[in-house]
XYZ file of C-alpha atoms in Angstrom:
624
model
C 39.010 21.598 14.089
C 37.351 23.195 11.071
C 34.610 25.806 11.277
C 31.744 23.365 10.622
C 32.857 21.062 13.422
C 33.289 24.024 15.764
C 29.817 25.332 14.908
C 28.275 21.905 15.527
C 30.049 21.573 18.867
C 28.862 25.012 19.973
C 25.258 24.219 19.035
C 25.340 21.154 21.270
C 27.205 22.684 24.217
C 26.501 26.434 24.398
C 23.041 27.632 25.424
C 23.507 31.103 23.946
C 24.911 29.693 20.696
C 22.076 27.160 20.408
C 19.470 29.835 21.096
C 20.900 32.344 18.643
C 21.958 30.032 15.769
C 19.389 27.209 15.936
C 16.344 29.020 17.285
C 17.120 32.436 15.819
C 16.305 34.106 19.138
C 18.682 35.685 21.665
C 18.795 33.716 24.883
C 17.626 36.723 26.903
C 14.476 36.903 24.776
C 14.010 33.131 24.765
C 13.860 33.053 28.559
C 10.780 35.279 28.546
C 8.958 32.717 26.395
C 9.829 29.511 28.240
C 10.304 30.677 31.837
C 8.899 30.337 34.404
C 6.507 28.066 32.484
C 6.026 27.600 28.710
C 2.832 29.029 27.226
C 0.160 26.447 26.395
C -3.583 26.387 25.908
C -5.362 23.284 27.141
C -8.625 21.673 26.086
C -10.309 18.293 26.461
C -11.524 15.832 23.838
C -13.126 12.467 24.446
C -11.305 9.178 24.121
C -12.842 6.220 22.313
C -14.125 4.866 25.629
C -15.702 8.217 26.483
C -13.022 9.286 28.957
C -11.314 12.695 28.787
C -8.106 13.289 26.842
C -6.312 16.514 27.751
C -4.555 18.264 24.874
C -1.903 20.895 25.613
C -1.300 22.986 22.506
C 1.642 25.415 22.585
C 1.015 29.045 21.764
C 2.135 30.361 18.398
C 5.553 31.684 19.449
C 6.394 28.592 21.482
C 5.220 26.260 18.706
C 7.549 27.995 16.241
C 10.484 27.441 18.600
C 9.528 23.781 19.077
C 9.400 23.238 15.316
C 12.959 24.566 15.005
C 14.069 22.216 17.774
C 12.330 19.346 15.986
C 14.227 20.110 12.771
C 17.527 20.325 14.682
C 17.030 16.999 16.457
C 15.641 15.174 13.409
C 18.779 15.920 11.390
C 20.907 14.244 14.060
C 18.653 11.380 15.135
C 19.661 8.807 12.545
C 17.354 6.123 11.142
C 14.191 5.171 12.998
C 13.792 1.550 14.089
C 11.996 -0.592 11.471
C 9.437 -1.660 14.074
C 8.272 1.936 14.645
C 5.455 3.216 12.425
C 3.919 6.089 14.371
C 4.985 9.681 13.627
C 7.491 8.546 10.983
C 7.682 9.882 7.424
C 6.227 7.462 4.851
C 4.943 5.157 7.599
C 1.383 4.966 8.848
C -1.247 2.714 10.374
C -1.268 0.950 6.998
C 2.447 0.104 6.981
C 2.065 -0.990 10.591
C -0.781 -3.349 9.684
C 1.036 -4.724 6.634
C 3.826 -6.083 8.850
C 1.302 -8.486 10.393
C -0.771 -9.215 7.291
C 0.309 -12.664 6.154
C -1.422 -15.961 5.367
C 0.780 -17.576 8.015
C -0.313 -15.199 10.799
C -2.718 -16.993 13.145
C -2.666 -14.903 16.338
C -2.255 -11.197 17.035
C -1.611 -9.722 20.475
C -2.504 -6.044 20.963
C -1.123 -4.079 23.910
C -1.523 -0.460 24.967
C 0.876 1.620 27.046
C -1.025 3.460 29.751
C -0.579 7.260 29.891
C 2.090 7.116 27.209
C 3.087 10.786 26.929
C 2.731 11.577 30.666
C 5.055 8.621 31.352
C 7.890 10.417 29.563
C 9.215 12.893 32.099
C 11.519 15.896 31.968
C 14.401 13.852 33.379
C 14.022 11.133 30.747
C 13.963 13.678 27.933
C 17.045 15.455 29.240
C 18.858 12.159 29.727
C 18.141 11.079 26.148
C 19.412 14.393 24.775
C 22.703 14.018 26.620
C 23.372 10.623 25.041
C 24.230 9.552 21.509
C 23.294 10.612 18.861
C 22.512 14.092 20.241
C 25.390 14.445 22.749
C 24.140 17.765 24.119
C 25.672 19.397 27.162
C 23.761 19.422 30.434
C 22.754 23.052 29.905
C 21.526 22.654 26.304
C 19.731 19.392 27.126
C 18.035 21.088 30.081
C 16.902 24.002 27.920
C 15.479 21.753 25.188
C 13.761 19.492 27.723
C 12.202 22.496 29.441
C 10.899 23.883 26.138
C 9.479 20.512 25.073
C 7.794 19.470 28.349
C 4.845 20.836 30.295
C 4.342 20.226 33.997
C 7.291 17.848 33.906
C 6.041 15.526 31.128
C 5.658 15.447 27.361
C 2.499 17.358 26.409
C 0.108 15.728 23.987
C -0.257 18.437 21.354
C 3.302 19.747 20.993
C 5.029 19.101 17.620
C 8.130 17.734 19.387
C 6.343 15.158 21.549
C 5.880 12.398 18.917
C 9.525 12.571 17.846
C 10.862 12.604 21.400
C 8.622 9.689 22.369
C 10.128 7.615 19.553
C 13.629 8.560 20.695
C 12.841 7.596 24.295
C 11.429 4.237 23.158
C 14.416 3.244 21.022
C 15.894 0.831 23.525
C 12.501 -0.636 24.338
C 11.813 -1.186 20.634
C 15.184 -2.884 20.264
C 14.552 -5.185 23.228
C 11.013 -6.071 22.145
C 12.168 -6.734 18.579
C 14.829 -9.107 19.918
C 12.245 -10.782 22.145
C 9.894 -11.291 19.209
C 12.690 -12.604 17.002
C 13.683 -15.205 19.593
C 10.164 -16.632 19.539
C 9.592 -16.245 15.778
C 7.062 -13.470 16.234
C 6.729 -10.039 14.627
C 6.701 -6.833 16.678
C 5.668 -3.297 15.721
C 4.748 -0.146 17.604
C 2.526 2.732 16.572
C 2.794 5.397 19.310
C 1.441 3.608 22.400
C -0.043 0.626 20.498
C 2.175 -2.466 20.608
C 1.451 -5.433 18.347
C 2.868 -8.961 18.248
C 1.854 -11.497 15.601
C 2.484 -15.243 15.768
C 2.463 -18.077 13.241
C 1.416 -20.806 15.698
C -2.111 -22.117 15.198
C -2.925 -23.059 18.803
C -3.148 -20.459 21.574
C -1.647 -22.971 24.011
C 1.568 -22.950 21.990
C 2.050 -19.192 22.172
C 5.349 -18.259 23.865
C 4.646 -17.632 27.554
C 7.400 -15.030 27.623
C 5.208 -12.795 25.445
C 1.633 -13.935 25.987
C -0.089 -16.102 28.585
C -3.544 -17.603 28.027
C -5.317 -19.283 30.926
C -9.027 -20.131 31.100
C -9.715 -17.744 28.243
C -7.971 -14.843 29.984
C -5.100 -13.123 28.185
C -2.180 -11.448 29.922
C 1.242 -10.212 28.795
C 4.044 -12.689 29.396
C 6.449 -12.364 32.298
C 9.483 -11.376 30.236
C 7.466 -8.920 28.152
C 6.015 -7.276 31.255
C 9.419 -7.020 32.886
C 10.944 -5.374 29.829
C 8.177 -2.804 29.459
C 7.532 -1.938 33.097
C 10.687 -2.646 35.072
C 13.406 -1.934 32.533
C 11.822 0.857 30.483
C 9.415 2.477 32.915
C 6.099 2.204 31.069
C 2.831 0.672 32.243
C 0.600 -1.743 30.324
C -3.108 -0.940 30.191
C -4.743 -4.292 31.099
C -8.157 -3.245 29.758
C -6.764 -2.933 26.229
C -4.852 -6.217 26.073
C -6.412 -8.382 23.347
C -5.560 -11.652 21.624
C -7.319 -12.442 18.336
C -6.986 -15.408 16.020
C -7.745 -16.025 12.363
C -11.214 -17.363 13.173
C -12.189 -13.888 14.382
C -11.296 -10.366 13.348
C -7.577 -9.713 13.653
C -6.987 -5.978 13.973
C -3.861 -3.842 13.985
C -4.239 -0.098 14.667
C -7.900 -0.269 13.696
C -7.398 -2.154 10.414
C -8.451 -5.741 9.770
C -5.565 -7.927 8.587
C -7.107 -11.395 8.186
C -6.528 -11.447 4.421
C -5.403 -7.943 3.485
C -5.498 -4.527 5.191
C -9.120 -3.498 5.315
C -11.567 -1.244 7.133
C -14.474 -2.599 9.117
C -17.592 -3.638 7.247
C -19.839 -1.162 9.065
C -17.500 1.628 7.936
C -18.276 0.759 4.307
C -21.965 0.210 5.094
C -22.285 3.754 6.435
C -20.672 5.181 3.314
C -23.061 3.174 1.156
C -26.023 4.285 3.253
C -25.104 7.955 2.972
C -24.562 7.677 -0.788
C -27.858 5.848 -1.195
C -29.728 8.562 0.719
C -28.033 11.226 -1.396
C -28.892 9.478 -4.673
C -32.475 8.745 -3.616
C -33.583 11.945 -1.894
C -31.050 14.521 -3.072
C -28.172 16.176 -1.280
C -30.233 18.771 0.608
C -32.391 16.113 2.275
C -29.378 13.908 3.017
C -27.495 16.842 4.579
C -30.513 17.724 6.732
C -30.785 14.150 8.002
C -27.033 14.127 8.657
C -27.335 17.270 10.780
C -30.264 15.812 12.740
C -28.358 12.651 13.549
C -25.293 14.606 14.613
C -27.461 16.691 16.935
C -28.827 13.481 18.452
C -25.386 12.013 19.096
C -23.514 15.201 19.980
C -23.634 14.531 23.726
C -23.192 10.771 23.414
C -19.942 8.916 24.165
C -17.386 8.986 21.401
C -17.767 5.286 20.649
C -21.443 5.727 19.703
C -20.952 8.765 17.470
C -21.549 8.590 13.749
C -18.301 7.579 12.030
C -16.685 7.745 15.504
C -15.546 11.228 14.649
C -14.870 14.110 17.017
C -17.348 16.892 16.183
C -16.579 20.410 17.319
C -19.231 22.184 19.391
C -21.938 23.934 17.352
C -20.397 22.744 14.098
C -21.504 19.909 11.840
C -19.257 19.180 8.842
C -20.784 18.978 5.396
C -21.826 15.474 4.425
C -20.016 15.735 1.079
C -16.758 16.588 2.889
C -17.171 13.716 5.338
C -17.782 11.243 2.511
C -14.846 12.648 0.562
C -12.505 12.115 3.511
C -13.832 8.662 4.362
C -13.515 7.468 0.784
C -9.943 8.731 0.579
C -9.235 6.760 3.749
C -10.650 3.630 2.083
C -8.399 4.374 -0.896
C -5.339 4.634 1.339
C -6.101 1.358 3.128
C -7.366 -0.827 0.290
C -5.311 0.783 -2.479
C -6.010 3.231 -5.265
C -6.782 0.351 -7.645
C -9.270 -1.352 -5.333
C -12.569 -2.254 -7.000
C -14.715 -1.381 -3.979
C -13.199 2.080 -3.650
C -13.522 2.665 -7.391
C -17.236 1.847 -7.393
C -17.965 4.061 -4.380
C -15.845 6.909 -5.742
C -17.669 6.774 -9.073
C -20.996 7.023 -7.245
C -19.727 9.996 -5.242
C -18.424 11.858 -8.297
C -21.625 11.148 -10.214
C -23.797 12.397 -7.339
C -21.723 15.576 -7.061
C -21.949 16.188 -10.806
C -25.738 15.793 -10.675
C -25.967 18.459 -7.960
C -23.731 20.774 -9.969
C -26.292 20.819 -12.748
C -29.050 22.332 -10.586
C -27.452 24.736 -8.099
C -23.888 25.976 -7.463
C -22.204 23.039 -5.761
C -18.536 23.234 -4.841
C -16.819 19.869 -4.535
C -13.564 18.098 -5.281
C -13.633 14.987 -7.424
C -12.210 11.792 -6.042
C -9.307 10.303 -8.017
C -10.273 7.112 -9.841
C -7.891 4.754 -11.581
C -9.119 2.987 -14.753
C -8.540 -0.390 -13.150
C -10.341 -3.644 -13.927
C -12.838 -4.610 -11.248
C -15.341 -7.009 -12.875
C -16.082 -9.060 -15.983
C -17.305 -6.081 -17.981
C -14.311 -3.851 -17.314
C -11.926 -6.778 -17.920
C -12.894 -6.708 -21.602
C -11.433 -3.193 -21.798
C -8.003 -4.430 -20.677
C -7.572 -7.669 -22.679
C -6.602 -7.524 -26.351
C -5.693 -9.887 -29.150
C -2.054 -9.484 -30.162
C -1.319 -10.425 -33.749
C 1.562 -9.901 -36.119
C 2.405 -10.829 -39.682
C 5.225 -10.330 -42.135
C 7.073 -11.711 -45.127
C 9.877 -14.185 -44.522
C 12.845 -13.722 -46.863
C 15.533 -16.389 -46.734
C 17.863 -13.877 -48.352
C 17.411 -10.264 -49.449
C 14.650 -10.087 -52.040
C 13.850 -13.827 -51.895
C 10.304 -14.290 -50.580
C 9.596 -17.654 -48.990
C 6.406 -17.442 -46.926
C 3.995 -15.109 -45.141
C 4.241 -15.605 -41.390
C 1.611 -14.684 -38.810
C 0.898 -15.416 -35.164
C -1.536 -14.327 -32.505
C -2.271 -14.641 -28.809
C -3.464 -12.594 -25.840
C -2.070 -9.405 -24.301
C -3.361 -7.434 -21.325
C -2.726 -3.974 -19.870
C -0.937 -4.292 -16.543
C -0.231 -1.844 -13.685
C -0.645 1.227 -15.879
C -2.164 2.377 -19.124
C -0.392 1.534 -22.379
C 1.829 -1.167 -20.906
C 0.806 -4.597 -22.173
C 2.130 -7.980 -21.128
C 2.224 -11.038 -23.341
C 4.386 -14.107 -23.968
C 7.604 -13.824 -25.901
C 6.953 -17.066 -27.766
C 4.087 -15.324 -29.572
C 6.771 -13.247 -31.278
C 9.211 -16.088 -31.849
C 7.244 -19.309 -32.225
C 5.715 -18.798 -35.667
C 6.663 -21.149 -38.511
C 7.782 -20.284 -42.029
C 8.092 -22.704 -44.942
C 11.410 -22.609 -46.727
C 11.196 -25.112 -49.528
C 10.219 -28.405 -47.926
C 11.383 -27.370 -44.458
C 9.791 -25.404 -41.613
C 11.880 -22.891 -39.717
C 11.095 -20.707 -36.729
C 10.417 -17.095 -37.589
C 11.110 -14.372 -35.046
C 9.404 -10.987 -35.215
C 12.723 -9.169 -34.730
C 14.713 -11.397 -37.091
C 16.367 -9.751 -40.089
C 14.591 -12.225 -42.375
C 11.221 -10.644 -41.504
C 10.219 -7.727 -43.747
C 6.994 -5.796 -44.318
C 5.913 -6.789 -40.830
C 3.009 -5.363 -38.825
C 2.112 -5.693 -35.150
C -1.286 -4.700 -33.812
C -3.557 -4.934 -30.799
C -7.129 -5.908 -31.608
C -10.098 -5.128 -29.374
C -12.924 -7.479 -30.373
C -15.492 -5.675 -28.217
C -15.223 -2.482 -30.306
C -14.093 -4.269 -33.500
C -11.053 -2.022 -33.789
C -7.315 -2.540 -34.074
C -4.332 -0.274 -33.465
C -0.623 -0.438 -34.336
C 1.658 -1.618 -31.551
C 5.374 -1.760 -30.808
C 7.636 -4.045 -28.801
C 9.186 -2.426 -25.734
C 11.128 -5.312 -24.276
C 11.523 -9.062 -24.684
C 12.861 -11.754 -22.391
C 12.945 -15.144 -24.071
C 14.191 -16.952 -20.987
C 11.178 -15.920 -18.895
C 8.922 -15.932 -21.973
C 7.694 -12.381 -21.393
C 7.308 -9.452 -23.779
C 6.149 -5.900 -23.101
C 4.038 -4.154 -25.742
C 2.570 -0.662 -26.143
C 0.360 1.199 -28.594
C 2.467 2.797 -31.322
C 0.518 6.035 -31.543
C 0.604 9.465 -29.841
C -2.836 9.118 -28.231
C -3.665 5.547 -27.159
C -7.336 4.544 -27.274
C -9.341 4.424 -24.026
C -8.754 1.237 -22.081
C -8.306 -0.101 -18.555
C -5.535 -2.020 -16.828
C -5.218 -4.873 -14.339
C -3.732 -4.401 -10.885
C -1.521 -6.994 -9.199
C -2.183 -9.033 -6.072
C -0.409 -8.092 -2.848
C 0.757 -11.648 -2.108
C 1.307 -14.818 -4.104
C -1.817 -16.807 -4.822
C -2.187 -19.879 -2.632
C -2.666 -23.500 -3.630
C -6.326 -24.535 -4.112
C -7.366 -20.902 -4.531
C -9.888 -20.276 -7.303
C -9.113 -17.861 -10.096
C -10.149 -16.855 -13.611
C -8.133 -17.444 -16.770
C -8.855 -14.759 -19.382
C -7.843 -14.972 -23.023
C -8.725 -15.589 -26.656
C -8.297 -19.318 -27.405
C -8.916 -20.254 -31.049
C -9.676 -16.622 -31.800
C -11.810 -15.730 -34.782
C -13.170 -12.389 -35.906
C -14.644 -10.434 -32.988
C -14.785 -13.276 -30.483
C -15.300 -12.092 -26.917
C -12.641 -13.210 -24.405
C -13.119 -16.476 -22.535
C -13.410 -16.408 -18.730
C -12.464 -19.847 -17.447
C -12.669 -20.539 -13.702
C -9.846 -22.775 -12.474
C -7.938 -23.530 -9.280
C -4.241 -23.318 -8.480
C -2.893 -26.863 -8.441
C 0.674 -26.416 -7.217
C 3.509 -23.966 -7.404
C 7.273 -23.764 -7.621
C 9.227 -21.711 -5.114
C 12.899 -21.467 -6.044
C 14.868 -19.431 -3.491
C 11.708 -19.223 -1.341
C 10.077 -16.941 -3.890
C 7.143 -18.146 -5.922
C 8.109 -18.317 -9.595
C 5.250 -20.127 -11.315
C 2.141 -22.172 -10.635
C -0.020 -24.637 -12.494
C -3.796 -24.615 -12.702
C -6.323 -27.441 -12.762
C -7.856 -28.849 -15.901
C -5.268 -30.133 -18.371
C -5.500 -28.109 -21.536
C -7.021 -25.023 -19.916
C -4.359 -22.858 -21.554
C -5.223 -23.525 -25.172
C -3.614 -22.100 -28.321
C -4.339 -18.382 -28.284
C -4.574 -18.179 -24.471
C -0.852 -17.558 -24.095
C -0.148 -14.131 -22.645
C -3.528 -13.847 -20.927
C -3.922 -13.019 -17.224
C -4.906 -15.426 -14.463
C -6.743 -13.278 -11.902
C -8.210 -13.773 -8.435
C -11.802 -13.101 -7.382
C -11.039 -9.362 -7.183
C -9.677 -9.367 -10.756
C -6.110 -8.767 -9.635
C -3.390 -10.476 -11.634
C -1.898 -13.576 -10.025
C 0.072 -14.721 -13.059
C 0.480 -14.836 -16.828
C -0.666 -17.872 -18.815
C 2.376 -19.267 -20.624
C 2.404 -22.964 -21.354
C -0.565 -25.217 -21.933
C -0.874 -28.979 -21.609
C -1.050 -30.354 -25.129
C -2.618 -33.717 -25.910
C -2.268 -34.767 -22.263
C 1.395 -33.802 -22.137
C 2.775 -31.022 -19.913
C 1.132 -28.641 -17.478
C -0.970 -25.500 -17.673
C 1.643 -23.145 -16.281
C 1.458 -19.472 -15.277
C 4.331 -17.153 -14.421
C 3.783 -15.507 -11.030
C 3.113 -11.760 -11.009
C 6.022 -11.177 -8.601
C 8.520 -12.293 -11.235
C 6.721 -10.128 -13.779
C 6.877 -7.113 -11.455
C 10.597 -7.564 -10.934
C 11.121 -7.752 -14.675
C 9.101 -4.587 -15.337
C 10.804 -2.668 -12.528
C 14.208 -3.690 -13.830
C 13.288 -2.639 -17.349
C 11.989 0.713 -16.118
C 15.080 1.475 -14.058
C 17.302 3.983 -15.917
C 20.448 2.000 -15.211
C 18.833 -1.157 -16.572
C 17.739 0.381 -19.861
C 21.313 0.609 -21.028
C 21.670 -3.112 -20.349
C 18.240 -4.052 -21.658
C 17.627 -1.914 -24.750
C 14.219 -1.753 -26.363
C 13.279 -4.261 -29.044
C 16.179 -6.565 -28.161
C 15.963 -10.150 -27.032
C 17.404 -10.366 -23.536
C 18.244 -14.049 -23.688
C 19.337 -16.452 -26.374
C 17.024 -19.213 -25.222
C 13.976 -19.219 -27.463
C 10.957 -20.520 -25.589
C 8.520 -22.471 -27.715
C 5.039 -23.515 -26.715
C 1.887 -24.891 -28.323
C 0.219 -21.726 -26.981
C 1.552 -19.833 -30.009
C -0.781 -20.060 -32.964
C 0.362 -19.937 -36.560
C -2.780 -19.088 -38.473
C -3.931 -16.338 -40.737
C -4.651 -13.155 -38.832
C -8.237 -11.891 -38.947
C -9.077 -8.961 -41.139
C -9.973 -5.776 -39.263
């Protein structure tokens, strides 16, 4: 046995070794801290229903010891179950809600475990520590369990309690995941909140093993109840058992998941109301009204409080700080590129800046992404891509001047533009009496220029090709200058666009000098799904993707990209086809990956198949 293995064995089996090496405290001194009873301070806060919630917070010295125990156990715990989202790094109420957010989800069952932390006793904690993966001796397990429990149960307020609760629920999570899988449901747990989602449309067809519905009353199924109560020793709170369908508000850990993770409407309305009062009457008056309302509700039940927040006695938080926190919460839930958050954040920053001009006003600006959110801002993210050059059939032998143009749009970040590859390869050059295809990267092209034109400002800038994929008909472009001009970018949808969903096709068909982009409302007609992943879709209205539209975005009603316009129906032949954003994302991620860049070098064609389309225009480029 080497020294590392011996040290690890001693940490798990020897109380004095564990105390001295792991906790950094001699065992004789440690006993004065944890015996006869660990040191805690207790206080009460109100639950959402107005009832009391007792918090036991360890004193400073004990909390430091518990944090060291938490680090020791976390290193040896192994991976957390995928169904668990509470108290786990990089998981949250948002990741928990996303597991149930799907167009095919029609019912959601919410359960609550009654007295979750008090249900986890000293004996259960010690038993878990003696088993794999911790494998502690009886003495070490007893010491850790005594340090981490209070009055024989896990205290709500100790840093070790969330982690230990997840460890104690491992087998239950495994059993409930298996139960859900057998009935084609999805299961997740966030602390004491259990959620099951189902794809069946009718409540009568819900699996009785998980959920029983009779005369409008909802109850956990027999097998589910037996697993939770009999096998794993927890109790279900019947007052918090809810079943919601798609015709109502489906909620998971407080977030609405009918279409996408979202906050409640009244949450946004209160933010708007506070901002409106601030903008109309000034911050001082808005803060005074905020304090008055808090004083009115300070003794009211938690559920009726403003923002449903817990306000400390004799202390009212600043309105600007409350709005700042609430808006950041909206950003976390809806996404940093969300149009609603962006508009509210701009109002907040503008209101703060206005106050700064009159009196000293300390505030922190909200982060805002330059994302497209409406028709006006879309014009700052869509450009005309045009290139021209001289075609030489052999060195020094000029044959024709070649030019082509189409649409390009900024996507996912600044200075990353997406367009169609056939705009760079589908131009025609006359060689004698014949026409040949001219490629932008071909050796026959000399004196070539590539530029992005912004008709709204009547300006153009040099551009460069980052990557081309002829097989998927996609090219990535960027400004070829140290400081790119101001512009915005489009965000992507979370899920594939559905059939019969309305969207907007944006582009520059039949572009002439300084034309504004066209916004054409169309619907998704059908889609292809090779390997169960959506690859492309067609839109209604034959000929919607006209010459010059190629490379433009097809966006949803929130101006998020659903696909890239690629091939248009020409003279009644073919389909108006868009490449799905998911394929585009995979392509960009692969190109960005360091290991992929050696395989996919810049300015090289990644496939030998040259895609041609009537969407590529071969006309003289406009003068700028």
